Amino acid sequence: DFEGFVDGQAFEGGKAENHELELGSHSFVPGFEEQLVGHKAGDEFDIKITFPENYVENLKGKEATFKIKLHEVKEKQLPELNEELIKELNIAGVATLEQLKEHKQAELARQKEAEAKRNYFDQLTEAIAKDSKIQIPEEIVDDQVEHTLQEMVQRMQQSGLTLEQYLQIVGQSEEQLREKIKVDAAKEANTYFILKAVGEKEKLVVSEEEVEFELAKLADQYKMKVDEIKKALEKQMESFRSNLQMKKIEDFLYEHNN
């Protein structure tokens, strides 16, 4: 648990209970983590920090005292890499250490390839956007900003943080966060309409056979029947189809501009 005070007064967003902090993550203001080192579970103590000059307006450059109650200290322990562990991982076709290495190398290679493809595709859509005459309605961008912000708040709450605490940690105001989200949302919306225009021009549609094929792949992946997958995705089927179409358009652009 922690609670922060400036000039003896608690400040908004400076309090949390049962917050899990990983030492070395540098997710808090400089000097905070370092002063936790050496303490043990059950300790109650104060630490003093000075907020950076580039922090939020009402706290930047100010000294603060945090009252700390340390509930538990945990240490990461990597399991021994042996046949027993490999068996527990339950990876199809992997029974030996050599096979595990080959599996991980192939997995990393796929990740690198996907990352390179994504970076290239981002550059490609940016190049198309420069010559596009698409005008994105402000309401669409604003709606996406609110949706993204709500999702962020929900994820923070699951981690035991409020929006105010997150803003204190990253040293941003809500206006700065909204502006960053808005820039990303405008870019996403622009990309979406570009892809949609390409799809219409090139007559790229997703057939029922392709939808059924992708549903069958999901069923196999999750060890479920196709009817069960359809029922689970019943309310998201339109979004599922749309995502398949966007993927088809992306593949088309990549194949014809690489």
XYZ file of C-alpha atoms in Angstrom:
258
model
C 0.000 0.000 0.000
C 1.182 3.556 -0.594
C -0.088 7.071 -0.071
C 1.698 10.218 -1.204
C 1.820 13.609 0.515
C 3.101 16.996 -0.647
C 3.522 19.655 2.047
C 1.702 17.321 4.427
C -1.365 17.057 2.173
C -2.428 13.901 0.355
C -2.653 14.471 -3.406
C -5.090 12.996 -5.901
C -3.939 9.783 -7.571
C -1.171 9.195 -5.026
C -2.800 6.318 -3.154
C -3.209 2.606 -3.874
C -3.703 -0.623 -1.942
C -2.240 -4.057 -2.720
C -0.387 -2.705 -5.740
C 2.132 -5.126 -7.220
C 5.355 -3.416 -8.293
C 8.217 -5.176 -10.056
C 11.615 -3.825 -9.096
C 13.537 -2.727 -12.163
C 10.401 -1.975 -14.172
C 10.920 1.809 -13.710
C 7.138 2.227 -13.814
C 7.149 4.694 -10.912
C 8.870 8.071 -10.509
C 12.681 7.931 -10.185
C 13.852 7.074 -6.684
C 10.671 5.263 -5.636
C 11.688 1.682 -6.385
C 15.229 2.064 -5.084
C 13.988 2.954 -1.595
C 11.916 -0.238 -1.354
C 15.021 -2.400 -1.654
C 16.122 -3.963 1.638
C 12.709 -3.936 3.285
C 10.795 -7.077 4.192
C 7.143 -8.127 4.357
C 5.312 -6.397 7.188
C 7.522 -3.283 7.176
C 5.882 0.139 7.343
C 8.094 3.080 6.373
C 8.295 6.414 4.546
C 10.207 7.249 1.394
C 10.927 10.684 -0.040
C 11.143 11.532 -3.727
C 11.262 14.639 -5.903
C 8.939 14.698 -8.894
C 10.697 15.389 -12.230
C 10.418 18.826 -13.832
C 8.526 17.291 -16.775
C 5.856 15.802 -14.482
C 2.210 16.913 -14.256
C 1.784 20.635 -13.623
C 0.651 20.540 -9.984
C 3.447 18.176 -8.853
C 6.488 18.812 -11.076
C 9.656 19.589 -9.146
C 7.958 19.113 -5.769
C 9.171 16.904 -2.928
C 6.793 14.194 -1.765
C 6.634 11.682 1.067
C 5.083 8.288 0.497
C 3.863 6.179 3.404
C 4.495 2.542 2.529
C 3.107 -0.699 3.933
C 4.824 -3.725 2.406
C 2.583 -6.803 2.415
C 4.804 -9.362 0.692
C 8.036 -9.748 -1.244
C 8.206 -12.241 -4.097
C 11.029 -13.433 -6.288
C 10.790 -14.831 -9.789
C 12.141 -18.357 -10.023
C 12.751 -19.910 -13.402
C 12.048 -23.655 -13.491
C 14.839 -26.033 -14.446
C 14.787 -26.772 -18.168
C 14.429 -30.555 -18.212
C 12.260 -33.274 -19.750
C 9.712 -32.990 -16.929
C 9.155 -29.296 -17.678
C 8.973 -29.975 -21.426
C 6.272 -32.567 -20.742
C 4.329 -30.060 -18.606
C 4.443 -27.480 -21.426
C 2.374 -29.942 -23.493
C 3.461 -28.582 -26.878
C 2.440 -30.766 -29.817
C 5.459 -32.440 -31.433
C 7.854 -31.300 -28.677
C 9.276 -34.012 -26.407
C 12.995 -33.157 -26.151
C 15.124 -30.113 -25.386
C 16.332 -29.961 -28.988
C 12.747 -29.997 -30.283
C 11.827 -27.230 -27.819
C 14.701 -25.072 -29.081
C 13.615 -25.629 -32.685
C 10.007 -24.802 -31.744
C 11.019 -21.540 -30.022
C 13.350 -20.548 -32.890
C 10.509 -21.030 -35.386
C 8.135 -19.082 -33.104
C 10.585 -16.169 -32.784
C 11.169 -16.179 -36.536
C 7.403 -15.925 -37.138
C 7.157 -13.052 -34.664
C 10.029 -11.190 -36.348
C 8.482 -11.756 -39.770
C 5.084 -10.518 -38.566
C 6.692 -7.451 -36.982
C 8.630 -6.633 -40.166
C 5.478 -7.110 -42.244
C 3.489 -4.825 -39.918
C 6.155 -2.095 -40.050
C 6.268 -2.305 -43.848
C 2.476 -2.197 -44.072
C 2.349 0.881 -41.799
C 4.810 2.656 -44.122
C 2.751 1.569 -47.127
C -0.548 2.916 -45.751
C 1.185 6.164 -44.740
C 2.426 6.561 -48.334
C -1.108 5.950 -49.668
C -2.575 8.360 -47.093
C -0.396 11.222 -48.377
C -2.235 11.149 -51.709
C -5.675 10.231 -50.369
C -8.518 12.742 -50.253
C -10.403 10.981 -47.455
C -11.900 13.320 -44.841
C -12.488 11.610 -41.500
C -15.545 12.982 -39.628
C -14.498 14.408 -36.253
C -17.298 12.469 -34.507
C -15.792 9.122 -35.578
C -12.412 10.037 -34.113
C -13.975 11.389 -30.895
C -16.031 8.199 -30.438
C -12.891 6.087 -30.880
C -11.023 8.226 -28.322
C -13.757 7.650 -25.729
C -13.894 3.918 -26.502
C -10.104 3.550 -26.202
C -10.006 5.561 -22.975
C -12.753 3.433 -21.415
C -10.863 0.247 -22.324
C -7.692 1.674 -20.756
C -9.554 2.560 -17.541
C -10.997 -0.974 -17.329
C -7.535 -2.532 -17.738
C -6.121 -0.167 -15.089
C -8.898 -1.086 -12.648
C -8.081 -4.767 -13.132
C -4.493 -3.906 -12.113
C -5.700 -1.942 -9.080
C -4.990 1.501 -10.575
C -7.219 4.492 -11.190
C -6.817 6.765 -14.206
C -5.478 9.490 -11.910
C -2.792 7.154 -10.517
C -1.783 6.066 -14.024
C -1.437 9.692 -15.112
C 0.740 10.397 -12.066
C 2.973 7.431 -12.896
C 3.477 8.314 -16.576
C 3.695 12.056 -15.887
C 0.858 13.097 -18.204
C -2.308 15.106 -17.863
C -5.621 13.664 -19.060
C -5.598 16.227 -21.897
C -2.156 15.003 -23.045
C -3.315 11.382 -22.926
C -6.470 12.194 -24.887
C -4.442 14.059 -27.502
C -2.115 11.087 -28.002
C -5.081 8.703 -28.271
C -6.727 11.100 -30.739
C -3.671 11.133 -33.021
C -3.592 7.305 -33.021
C -7.377 7.101 -33.525
C -7.263 9.461 -36.510
C -4.487 7.392 -38.061
C -6.434 4.153 -37.482
C -9.613 5.614 -38.956
C -7.723 6.893 -41.992
C -6.135 3.476 -42.544
C -9.533 1.769 -42.200
C -11.171 3.964 -44.870
C -8.171 3.561 -47.174
C -8.382 -0.219 -46.889
C -12.129 -0.124 -47.416
C -11.660 1.950 -50.601
C -9.012 -0.498 -51.872
C -11.334 -3.414 -51.118
C -14.185 -1.827 -53.083
C -11.956 -0.915 -56.053
C -10.365 -4.374 -56.227
C -13.647 -6.174 -55.404
C -12.083 -7.974 -52.455
C -14.857 -9.707 -50.532
C -14.901 -12.570 -48.032
C -16.900 -15.579 -49.200
C -18.995 -17.835 -46.963
C -16.485 -20.620 -47.625
C -13.665 -18.454 -46.276
C -15.688 -17.585 -43.180
C -16.458 -21.264 -42.558
C -12.782 -22.149 -43.048
C -11.661 -19.575 -40.451
C -14.343 -20.747 -38.009
C -13.138 -24.319 -38.461
C -9.562 -23.194 -37.702
C -10.763 -21.544 -34.483
C -12.708 -24.653 -33.525
C -9.596 -26.783 -34.014
C -7.458 -24.306 -32.057
C -9.786 -24.270 -29.030
C -10.794 -27.933 -29.278
C -14.437 -27.021 -29.813
C -17.135 -27.854 -32.344
C -17.761 -25.368 -35.154
C -21.351 -24.844 -33.938
C -20.011 -23.949 -30.478
C -17.634 -21.385 -31.995
C -20.482 -19.898 -34.045
C -22.637 -19.590 -30.940
C -19.788 -17.987 -28.974
C -19.191 -15.455 -31.771
C -22.858 -14.904 -32.588
C -22.913 -11.254 -31.447
C -19.458 -10.524 -32.914
C -19.962 -12.235 -36.286
C -20.205 -8.964 -38.206
C -16.954 -7.782 -36.641
C -15.401 -11.208 -37.361
C -16.286 -10.908 -41.059
C -15.013 -7.332 -41.182
C -11.674 -8.367 -39.660
C -11.329 -11.157 -42.232
C -11.978 -8.677 -45.035
C -9.426 -6.194 -43.662
C -6.883 -9.026 -43.461
C -7.626 -9.973 -47.073
C -7.117 -6.372 -48.213
C -3.893 -6.070 -46.213
C -2.563 -9.270 -47.814
C -3.508 -7.968 -51.259
C -1.684 -4.663 -50.712
C 1.353 -6.414 -49.296
C 1.574 -8.925 -52.163
C 1.205 -6.227 -54.844
C 3.589 -3.699 -53.272
C 6.473 -5.828 -52.045
